[in-house]
mmCIF file of C-alpha atoms in Angstrom:
data_model
loop_
_atom_site.group_PDB
_atom_site.id
_atom_site.type_symbol
_atom_site.label_atom_id
_atom_site.label_comp_id
_atom_site.label_asym_id
_atom_site.label_seq_id
_atom_site.Cartn_x
_atom_site.Cartn_y
_atom_site.Cartn_z
ATOM 1 C CA MET A 1 116.110 109.670 100.263
ATOM 2 C CA GLY A 2 114.454 106.247 100.788
ATOM 3 C CA ILE A 3 115.609 102.992 100.639
ATOM 4 C CA HIS A 4 114.423 99.859 98.416
ATOM 5 C CA ARG A 5 113.501 97.181 100.866
ATOM 6 C CA TRP A 6 112.962 93.826 99.041
ATOM 7 C CA ALA A 7 112.153 90.172 100.044
ATOM 8 C CA LEU A 8 112.728 87.405 98.041
ATOM 9 C CA ILE A 9 110.134 84.775 98.900
ATOM 10 C CA SER A 10 109.044 81.379 97.827
ATOM 11 C CA VAL A 11 106.847 78.523 99.412
ATOM 12 C CA LYS A 12 109.461 75.743 98.490
ATOM 13 C CA PRO A 13 113.173 75.787 97.966
ATOM 14 C CA GLY A 14 114.854 75.315 94.745
ATOM 15 C CA VAL A 15 113.370 78.233 92.672
ATOM 16 C CA GLY A 16 116.412 80.402 92.305
ATOM 17 C CA ARG A 17 115.898 82.501 95.581
ATOM 18 C CA SER A 18 119.420 82.661 96.503
ATOM 19 C CA THR A 19 120.900 82.859 93.067
ATOM 20 C CA SER A 20 118.427 85.899 92.472
ATOM 21 C CA GLY A 21 119.775 87.718 95.700
ATOM 22 C CA ILE A 22 123.293 87.426 94.726
ATOM 23 C CA PHE A 23 122.862 88.861 91.266
ATOM 24 C CA LEU A 24 120.258 91.570 92.150
ATOM 25 C CA GLY A 25 122.483 92.780 95.071
ATOM 26 C CA GLN A 26 125.494 92.891 92.545
ATOM 27 C CA GLY A 27 123.172 94.874 90.249
ATOM 28 C CA LEU A 28 122.432 97.126 92.761
ATOM 29 C CA TYR A 29 126.021 97.546 93.839
ATOM 30 C CA GLU A 30 126.555 98.466 89.931
ATOM 31 C CA ALA A 31 123.964 100.739 90.213
ATOM 32 C CA ASN A 32 125.527 102.484 92.897
ATOM 33 C CA LEU A 33 122.811 101.986 95.330
ATOM 34 C CA SER A 34 125.274 100.568 98.133
ATOM 35 C CA PRO A 35 123.089 97.235 98.843
ATOM 36 C CA LEU A 36 123.201 95.097 101.864
ATOM 37 C CA LEU A 37 122.252 91.185 101.284
ATOM 38 C CA VAL A 38 120.479 89.633 104.209
ATOM 39 C CA ASP A 39 120.812 85.667 104.401
ATOM 40 C CA ALA A 40 117.764 84.996 106.493
ATOM 41 C CA ASP A 41 117.704 81.352 105.041
ATOM 42 C CA LYS A 42 118.896 78.701 107.496
ATOM 43 C CA GLY A 43 120.704 77.137 104.572
ATOM 44 C CA GLN A 44 122.984 80.123 104.440
ATOM 45 C CA THR A 45 123.345 79.832 100.657
ATOM 46 C CA CYS A 46 124.391 83.304 100.239
ATOM 47 C CA HIS A 47 126.391 83.730 103.426
ATOM 48 C CA ARG A 48 128.461 80.554 102.194
ATOM 49 C CA TRP A 49 128.479 82.235 98.404
ATOM 50 C CA ASP A 50 130.052 85.433 99.902
ATOM 51 C CA GLU A 51 132.551 83.199 102.107
ATOM 52 C CA MET A 52 133.644 81.344 99.192
ATOM 53 C CA ALA A 53 134.021 84.269 96.831
ATOM 54 C CA GLY A 54 136.344 86.080 99.272
ATOM 55 C CA GLY A 55 133.733 88.697 99.917
ATOM 56 C CA MET A 56 131.341 90.093 97.335
ATOM 57 C CA THR A 57 131.493 93.538 96.339
ATOM 58 C CA TYR A 58 128.667 94.439 98.526
ATOM 59 C CA PRO A 59 128.093 93.410 102.205
ATOM 60 C CA VAL A 60 126.250 90.125 103.102
ATOM 61 C CA VAL A 61 125.155 89.239 106.557
ATOM 62 C CA SER A 62 123.648 86.388 108.075
ATOM 63 C CA LYS A 63 120.560 86.711 110.215
ATOM 64 C CA THR A 64 118.154 84.011 110.445
ATOM 65 C CA SER A 65 115.738 85.814 113.062
ATOM 66 C CA ARG A 66 112.133 85.868 113.633
ATOM 67 C CA ASN A 67 112.379 89.764 114.436
ATOM 68 C CA LEU A 68 113.781 91.164 111.321
ATOM 69 C CA ASP A 69 110.899 93.521 110.853
ATOM 70 C CA ARG A 70 112.478 95.264 114.475
ATOM 71 C CA THR A 71 116.119 94.453 113.789
ATOM 72 C CA LEU A 72 116.696 95.143 110.201
ATOM 73 C CA PRO A 73 116.210 99.094 110.260
ATOM 74 C CA ASP A 74 119.474 99.173 112.524
ATOM 75 C CA LEU A 75 121.345 98.052 109.646
ATOM 76 C CA GLU A 76 119.904 100.684 107.108
ATOM 77 C CA ASP A 77 122.577 103.564 107.684
ATOM 78 C CA GLY A 78 124.102 104.666 104.556
ATOM 79 C CA ARG A 79 122.369 101.987 102.479
ATOM 80 C CA GLY A 80 120.228 102.501 99.317
ATOM 81 C CA ALA A 81 118.868 99.235 99.226
ATOM 82 C CA VAL A 82 118.220 95.870 101.647
ATOM 83 C CA VAL A 83 117.565 92.462 100.169
ATOM 84 C CA ILE A 84 116.471 89.621 102.160
ATOM 85 C CA ASP A 85 116.843 86.200 101.098
ATOM 86 C CA THR A 86 114.080 84.650 103.259
ATOM 87 C CA PRO A 87 113.658 80.638 103.812
ATOM 88 C CA GLN A 88 111.171 78.706 102.197
ATOM 89 C CA ILE A 89 107.578 79.683 103.759
ATOM 90 C CA GLU A 90 106.620 76.028 103.976
ATOM 91 C CA ASP A 91 109.403 75.100 106.802
ATOM 92 C CA HIS A 92 110.276 78.661 108.351
ATOM 93 C CA ALA A 93 106.997 80.699 108.206
ATOM 94 C CA ALA A 94 107.896 82.783 111.120
ATOM 95 C CA ILE A 95 111.002 84.176 109.742
ATOM 96 C CA ALA A 96 109.912 84.549 106.265
ATOM 97 C CA ARG A 97 106.747 86.547 107.944
ATOM 98 C CA GLY A 98 109.282 88.942 109.675
ATOM 99 C CA ALA A 99 111.433 89.713 106.687
ATOM 100 C CA MET A 100 107.953 90.426 104.806
ATOM 101 C CA VAL A 101 106.588 92.626 107.437
ATOM 102 C CA TYR A 102 109.721 94.870 107.009
ATOM 103 C CA ALA A 103 110.120 94.777 103.416
ATOM 104 C CA ASP A 104 107.790 97.056 101.007
ATOM 105 C CA ARG A 105 108.280 94.742 98.051
ATOM 106 C CA TRP A 106 108.065 90.779 97.831
ATOM 107 C CA ILE A 107 109.842 89.329 94.777
ATOM 108 C CA MET A 108 108.744 85.492 94.281
ATOM 109 C CA PRO A 109 111.045 83.666 92.035
ATOM 110 C CA LEU A 110 109.277 80.878 90.160
ATOM 111 C CA ALA A 111 110.221 78.190 87.832
ATOM 112 C CA PRO A 112 107.401 77.900 85.471
ATOM 113 C CA SER A 113 105.739 74.729 85.950
ATOM 114 C CA ILE A 114 101.819 74.763 85.668
ATOM 115 C CA VAL A 115 101.818 71.287 88.326
ATOM 116 C CA GLU A 116 104.105 73.702 90.433
ATOM 117 C CA VAL A 117 101.715 76.806 90.344
ATOM 118 C CA ASP A 118 98.775 74.422 90.797
ATOM 119 C CA ARG A 119 100.386 73.068 94.181
ATOM 120 C CA MET A 120 101.386 76.631 95.194
ATOM 121 C CA PHE A 121 97.655 77.704 95.264
ATOM 122 C CA ALA A 122 96.217 74.354 96.574
ATOM 123 C CA ASP A 123 93.673 74.868 99.021
ATOM 124 C CA ASP A 124 94.298 73.442 102.173
ATOM 125 C CA ASN A 125 92.487 75.130 104.729
ATOM 126 C CA ASP A 126 89.077 75.927 105.464
ATOM 127 C CA SER A 127 88.690 79.651 104.236
ATOM 128 C CA GLY A 128 88.109 78.851 100.505
ATOM 129 C CA LYS A 129 91.386 80.548 99.747
ATOM 130 C CA ASP A 130 94.615 79.232 98.808
ATOM 131 C CA ALA A 131 97.299 78.743 101.834
ATOM 132 C CA LEU A 132 99.566 81.020 99.936
ATOM 133 C CA GLY A 133 96.980 83.752 99.514
ATOM 134 C CA ASP A 134 96.006 83.488 103.125
ATOM 135 C CA PHE A 135 99.973 83.774 104.643
ATOM 136 C CA LEU A 136 100.308 86.962 102.317
ATOM 137 C CA GLU A 137 97.317 88.633 103.548
ATOM 138 C CA ASP A 138 98.181 87.845 106.934
ATOM 139 C CA ALA A 139 101.593 89.411 106.315
ATOM 140 C CA GLN A 140 100.028 92.407 104.729
ATOM 141 C CA ASP A 141 97.823 92.859 107.785
ATOM 142 C CA LEU A 142 100.957 92.858 109.964
ATOM 143 C CA ARG A 143 102.331 95.745 108.187
ATOM 144 C CA GLU A 144 98.986 97.654 108.465
ATOM 145 C CA ARG A 145 99.125 97.340 112.250
ATOM 146 C CA ALA A 146 102.583 98.286 111.993
ATOM 147 C CA GLY A 147 101.741 101.242 110.293
ATOM 148 C CA ARG A 148 103.199 100.181 107.019
ATOM 149 C CA PRO A 149 101.560 100.476 103.605
ATOM 150 C CA ARG A 150 100.708 97.329 102.018
ATOM 151 C CA ALA A 151 103.640 95.786 100.224
ATOM 152 C CA ASP A 152 103.998 95.551 96.198
ATOM 153 C CA VAL A 153 103.857 91.546 95.232
ATOM 154 C CA VAL A 154 105.465 90.395 92.236
ATOM 155 C CA VAL A 155 106.619 86.981 90.557
ATOM 156 C CA LEU A 156 109.700 86.498 88.779
ATOM 157 C CA LEU A 157 110.164 83.483 86.219
ATOM 158 C CA THR A 158 113.328 82.008 86.513
ATOM 159 C CA ARG A 159 114.942 78.646 84.632
ATOM 160 C CA THR A 160 112.592 79.644 81.771
ATOM 161 C CA ASN A 161 112.553 78.320 78.211
ATOM 162 C CA THR A 162 113.130 81.700 76.820
ATOM 163 C CA ARG A 163 115.025 85.045 77.609
ATOM 164 C CA ILE A 164 112.182 86.963 76.581
ATOM 165 C CA LYS A 165 108.554 86.969 77.452
ATOM 166 C CA THR A 166 106.455 85.002 74.818
ATOM 167 C CA LYS A 167 102.940 85.085 73.736
ATOM 168 C CA ASN A 168 102.473 81.306 73.837
ATOM 169 C CA GLY A 169 104.099 77.865 75.513
ATOM 170 C CA PRO A 170 104.727 76.955 79.066
ATOM 171 C CA ASP A 171 105.932 80.185 80.223
ATOM 172 C CA ALA A 172 103.037 82.066 79.009
ATOM 173 C CA ASP A 173 100.618 79.666 80.279
ATOM 174 C CA VAL A 174 102.453 80.023 83.970
ATOM 175 C CA ARG A 175 101.934 83.895 83.596
ATOM 176 C CA ALA A 176 98.356 83.065 82.402
ATOM 177 C CA ALA A 177 97.747 81.021 85.683
ATOM 178 C CA LEU A 178 99.571 83.651 88.058
ATOM 179 C CA GLU A 179 97.417 86.480 86.516
ATOM 180 C CA SER A 180 93.922 84.247 87.218
ATOM 181 C CA HIS A 181 94.997 84.103 90.974
ATOM 182 C CA GLY A 182 95.716 87.634 91.037
ATOM 183 C CA TYR A 183 99.378 87.678 90.860
ATOM 184 C CA GLU A 184 101.514 90.103 88.722
ATOM 185 C CA THR A 185 104.722 88.829 86.954
ATOM 186 C CA LEU A 186 107.655 90.881 85.780
ATOM 187 C CA ASP A 187 108.005 90.828 81.817
ATOM 188 C CA ALA A 188 111.781 90.395 82.600
ATOM 189 C CA GLN A 189 112.753 86.815 83.254
ATOM 190 C CA VAL A 190 115.760 84.756 83.820
ATOM 191 C CA PRO A 191 116.346 81.797 81.262
ATOM 192 C CA HIS A 192 117.693 78.266 82.246
ATOM 193 C CA ASN A 193 121.636 78.625 82.285
ATOM 194 C CA ASP A 194 123.225 76.618 85.117
ATOM 195 C CA SER A 195 126.595 77.753 83.895
ATOM 196 C CA LEU A 196 126.041 81.368 84.237
ATOM 197 C CA TYR A 197 123.875 81.315 87.461
ATOM 198 C CA ARG A 198 123.618 78.264 89.766
ATOM 199 C CA GLN A 199 127.245 77.141 88.891
ATOM 200 C CA SER A 200 128.662 80.522 89.798
ATOM 201 C CA GLY A 201 127.950 79.924 93.035
ATOM 202 C CA GLY A 202 131.084 80.860 95.187
ATOM 203 C CA THR A 203 132.683 83.294 92.599
ATOM 204 C CA ARG A 204 132.219 87.068 92.317
ATOM 205 C CA VAL A 205 129.467 87.655 89.719
ATOM 206 C CA ARG A 206 128.608 90.583 87.422
ATOM 207 C CA THR A 207 125.051 91.556 86.722
ATOM 208 C CA VAL A 208 125.478 94.044 83.486
ATOM 209 C CA GLY A 209 124.801 91.888 80.352
ATOM 210 C CA THR A 210 122.913 89.332 82.066
ATOM 211 C CA ALA A 211 119.045 88.555 82.295
ATOM 212 C CA TYR A 212 119.119 90.209 86.045
ATOM 213 C CA ASP A 213 120.211 93.278 84.537
ATOM 214 C CA ARG A 214 116.933 93.324 82.885
ATOM 215 C CA VAL A 215 115.200 92.270 85.823
ATOM 216 C CA LEU A 216 116.742 94.778 88.257
ATOM 217 C CA LYS A 217 115.925 97.857 85.810
ATOM 218 C CA GLU A 218 111.977 97.026 85.501
ATOM 219 C CA LEU A 219 112.195 96.565 89.601
ATOM 220 C CA LEU A 220 113.510 99.828 89.945
ATOM 221 C CA ALA A 221 111.387 101.483 87.631
ATOM 222 C CA ARG A 222 108.153 100.011 89.097
ATOM 223 C CA PRO A 223 106.183 101.934 91.536
ATOM 224 C CA TYR A 224 105.496 100.637 95.202
ATOM 225 C CA SER A 225 102.419 101.325 96.870
ATOM 226 C CA PRO A 226 101.377 105.114 96.594
ATOM 227 C CA SER A 227 102.015 105.519 100.605
ATOM 228 C CA VAL A 228 105.585 104.116 100.343
ATOM 229 C CA PRO A 229 108.477 107.106 99.704
ATOM 230 C CA GLY A 230 109.908 106.672 96.477
ATOM 231 C CA PRO A 231 113.505 105.154 97.274
ATOM 232 C CA ARG A 232 116.614 106.091 95.186
ATOM 233 C CA GLY A 233 116.447 105.245 91.907
ATOM 234 C CA GLY A 234 112.768 103.885 92.102
ATOM 235 C CA ALA A 235 109.252 105.472 91.746
#
């Protein structure tokens, strides 16, 4: 059977990327998908979280390499999923790029702020495109050169004002702004709850009953590119 290969990516830090990695890893474990969480961020949040918790229920490894597309396949044996917490693109683009060439799905955690969305898509080059779009397209090109299909790209809203998707308000405004730039957003979102998410750092967590449970179910049901084999539990 196939394997889920997911990379959590962001332009900047502080969007809930590592927290998402920990909770999604736990959810995959609870779904009997034998996950591996790879901490590719030099900040080592996931790795430190694992150490402080005395070990998560699933393995967490530190690997801050630019060659993740070549080294991670060696760690797949017996795994149903590999999730990578990448470093922020603005500071460590080469490491993030290697993870993205490897991963069949790129998940972009984002705290809903119109100002942040505007900064994400600012045109700071001569191509007429936003810098993030150029970077993602370059990574897609590298995948194609390596004989891999285009990755699925989806945004996960974190630290939202509400538990569920709304038709109006700041969360809805951000969804509309993302859609105008051609980005899909998961219906499931993670509400602001520091005591449940960020402040649980260093402890073992459970995903069942949390917003990440809904996020994981949507991700597992979401189809990949038609040329990506359907992994266990996925399309």
